[in-house]
Short mmCIF file of C-alpha atoms in Angstrom, two decimals:
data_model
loop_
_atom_site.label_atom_id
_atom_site.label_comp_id
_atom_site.label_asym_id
_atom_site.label_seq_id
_atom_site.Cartn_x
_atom_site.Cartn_y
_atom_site.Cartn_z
CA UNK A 4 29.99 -67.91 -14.22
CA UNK A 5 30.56 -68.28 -17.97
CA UNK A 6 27.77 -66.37 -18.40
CA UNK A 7 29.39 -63.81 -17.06
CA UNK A 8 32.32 -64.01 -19.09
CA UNK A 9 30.05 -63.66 -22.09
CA UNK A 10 28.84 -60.53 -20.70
CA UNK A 11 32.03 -59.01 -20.02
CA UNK A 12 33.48 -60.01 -23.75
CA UNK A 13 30.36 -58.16 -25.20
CA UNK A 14 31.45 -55.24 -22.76
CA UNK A 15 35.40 -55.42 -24.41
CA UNK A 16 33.94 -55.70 -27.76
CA UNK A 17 31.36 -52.62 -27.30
CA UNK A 18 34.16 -50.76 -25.84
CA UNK A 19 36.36 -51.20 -28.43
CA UNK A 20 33.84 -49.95 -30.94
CA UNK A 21 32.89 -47.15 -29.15
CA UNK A 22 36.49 -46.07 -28.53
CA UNK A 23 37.33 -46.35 -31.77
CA UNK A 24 34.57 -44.20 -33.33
CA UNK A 25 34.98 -41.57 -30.57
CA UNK A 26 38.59 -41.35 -32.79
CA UNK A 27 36.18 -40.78 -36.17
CA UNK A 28 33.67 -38.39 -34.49
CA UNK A 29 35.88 -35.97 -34.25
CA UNK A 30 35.59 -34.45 -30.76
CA UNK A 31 31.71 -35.09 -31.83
CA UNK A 32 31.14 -33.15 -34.11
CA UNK A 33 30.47 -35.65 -36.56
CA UNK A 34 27.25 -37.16 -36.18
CA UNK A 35 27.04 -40.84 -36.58
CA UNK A 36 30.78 -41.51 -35.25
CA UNK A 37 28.94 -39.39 -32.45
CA UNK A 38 25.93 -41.93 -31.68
CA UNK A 39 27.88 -44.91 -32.12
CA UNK A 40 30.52 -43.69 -29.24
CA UNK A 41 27.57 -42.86 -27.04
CA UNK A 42 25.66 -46.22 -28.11
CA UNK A 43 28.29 -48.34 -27.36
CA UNK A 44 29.42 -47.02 -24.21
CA UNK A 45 26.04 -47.53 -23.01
CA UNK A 46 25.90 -51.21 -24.10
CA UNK A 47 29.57 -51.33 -22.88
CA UNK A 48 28.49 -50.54 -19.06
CA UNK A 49 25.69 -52.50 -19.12
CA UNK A 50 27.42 -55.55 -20.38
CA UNK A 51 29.99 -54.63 -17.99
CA UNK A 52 27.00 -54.17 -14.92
CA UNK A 53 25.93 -57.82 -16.31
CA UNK A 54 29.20 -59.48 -15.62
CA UNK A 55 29.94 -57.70 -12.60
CA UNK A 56 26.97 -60.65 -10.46
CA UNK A 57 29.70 -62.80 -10.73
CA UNK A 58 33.05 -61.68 -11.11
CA UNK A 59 34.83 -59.21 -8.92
CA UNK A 60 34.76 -55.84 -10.11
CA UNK A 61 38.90 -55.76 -9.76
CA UNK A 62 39.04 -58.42 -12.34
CA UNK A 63 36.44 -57.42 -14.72
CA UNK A 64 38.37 -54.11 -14.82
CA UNK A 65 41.80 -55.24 -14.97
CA UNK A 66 40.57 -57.83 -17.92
CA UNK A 67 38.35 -55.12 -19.70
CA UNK A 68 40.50 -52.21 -19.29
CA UNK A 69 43.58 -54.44 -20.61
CA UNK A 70 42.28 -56.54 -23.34
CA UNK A 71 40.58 -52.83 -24.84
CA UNK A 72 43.73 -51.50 -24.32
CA UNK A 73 45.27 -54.17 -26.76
CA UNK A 74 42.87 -53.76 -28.76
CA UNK A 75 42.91 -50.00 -29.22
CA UNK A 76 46.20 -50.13 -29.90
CA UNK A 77 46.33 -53.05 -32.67
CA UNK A 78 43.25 -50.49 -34.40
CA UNK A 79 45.16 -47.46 -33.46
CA UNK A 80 48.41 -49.36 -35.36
CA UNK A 81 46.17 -50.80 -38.58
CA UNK A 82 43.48 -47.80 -38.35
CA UNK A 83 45.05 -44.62 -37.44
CA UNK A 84 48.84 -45.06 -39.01
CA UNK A 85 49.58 -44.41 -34.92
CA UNK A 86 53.01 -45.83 -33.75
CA UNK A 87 53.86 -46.83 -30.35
CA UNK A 88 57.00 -45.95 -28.93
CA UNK A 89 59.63 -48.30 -26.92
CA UNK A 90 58.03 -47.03 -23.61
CA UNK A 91 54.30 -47.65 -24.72
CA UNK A 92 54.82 -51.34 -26.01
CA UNK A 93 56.64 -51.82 -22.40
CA UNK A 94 53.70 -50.02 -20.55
CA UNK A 95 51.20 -52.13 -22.39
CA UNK A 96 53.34 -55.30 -22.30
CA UNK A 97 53.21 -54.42 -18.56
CA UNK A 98 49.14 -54.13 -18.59
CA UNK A 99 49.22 -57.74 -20.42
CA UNK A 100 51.83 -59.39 -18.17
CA UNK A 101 49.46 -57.96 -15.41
CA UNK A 102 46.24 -59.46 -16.58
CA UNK A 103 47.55 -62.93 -17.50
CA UNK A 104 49.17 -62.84 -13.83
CA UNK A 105 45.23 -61.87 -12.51
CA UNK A 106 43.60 -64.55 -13.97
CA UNK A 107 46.04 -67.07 -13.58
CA UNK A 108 47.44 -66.56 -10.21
CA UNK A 109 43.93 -64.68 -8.24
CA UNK A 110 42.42 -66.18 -5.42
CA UNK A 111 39.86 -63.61 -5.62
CA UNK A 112 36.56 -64.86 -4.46
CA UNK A 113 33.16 -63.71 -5.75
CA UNK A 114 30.87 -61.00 -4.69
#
C-alpha cells in the first residue's frame, strides 16, 4: 500500500506542475508552458492509474483533488498576486476539513 501512496504523491506533485504552467502557457499559445501542461498531466494520470491497484478511486480523488487544490492556491497566492476571498478560504477550508475527515474516519476497503 505505501507504494501506492508514493504513486499518488508523484500524481499531486505532477498535477500541481502542470496546473500551474497551464496558468504560464497562456491558453497555449506559448510553447514550452504548453508541453509541460500536457507532460505533466500525462505523468499525473498515470501516477494517478498507479495508485489507483490499491487505494479506492474515491480516496485517491478526494486526496489528489484536495491537496492540488491547496496547493494551487498557496502558488496562485505567492505566484500569481491572486487573492482568495472570505467564501473561497471557507470552500477550500471545507475541501481540507473533508479530506482529513476521509482518511481519518474511512472504512473504505480496497479494490
Amino acid at each position: 500500500m505505501g507504494r501506492s501512496y508514493l504513486f499518488l504523491v508523484l500524481a499531486i506533485i505532477f498535477e500541481i506542475i502542470a496546473t500551474t504552467f497551464l496558468k504560464k502557457s497562456d491558453q497555449f499559445t506559448k510553447l514550452w508552458p504548453s508541453i509541460f501542461t500536457v507532460l505533466g498531466y500525462i505523468a499525473a494520470f498515470y501516477c494517478l492509474s498507479l495508485a489507483l491497484r490499491q487505494i479506492p478511486v474515491g480516496i485517491a480523488y478526494a486526496v489528489w483533488s484536495g491537496v492540488g487544490i491547496i496547493f494551487i492556491t498557496i502558488i496562485g497566492i505567492v505566484v500569481f498576486k491572486q487573492t482568495p476571498d472570505l467564501p473561497a478560504i471557507v470552500g477550500i477550508s471545507l475541501i481540507v476539513v473533508g479530506v482529513i475527515v476521509i482518511n481519518l474516519f474511512s472504512k473504505m476497503g480496497g479494490q
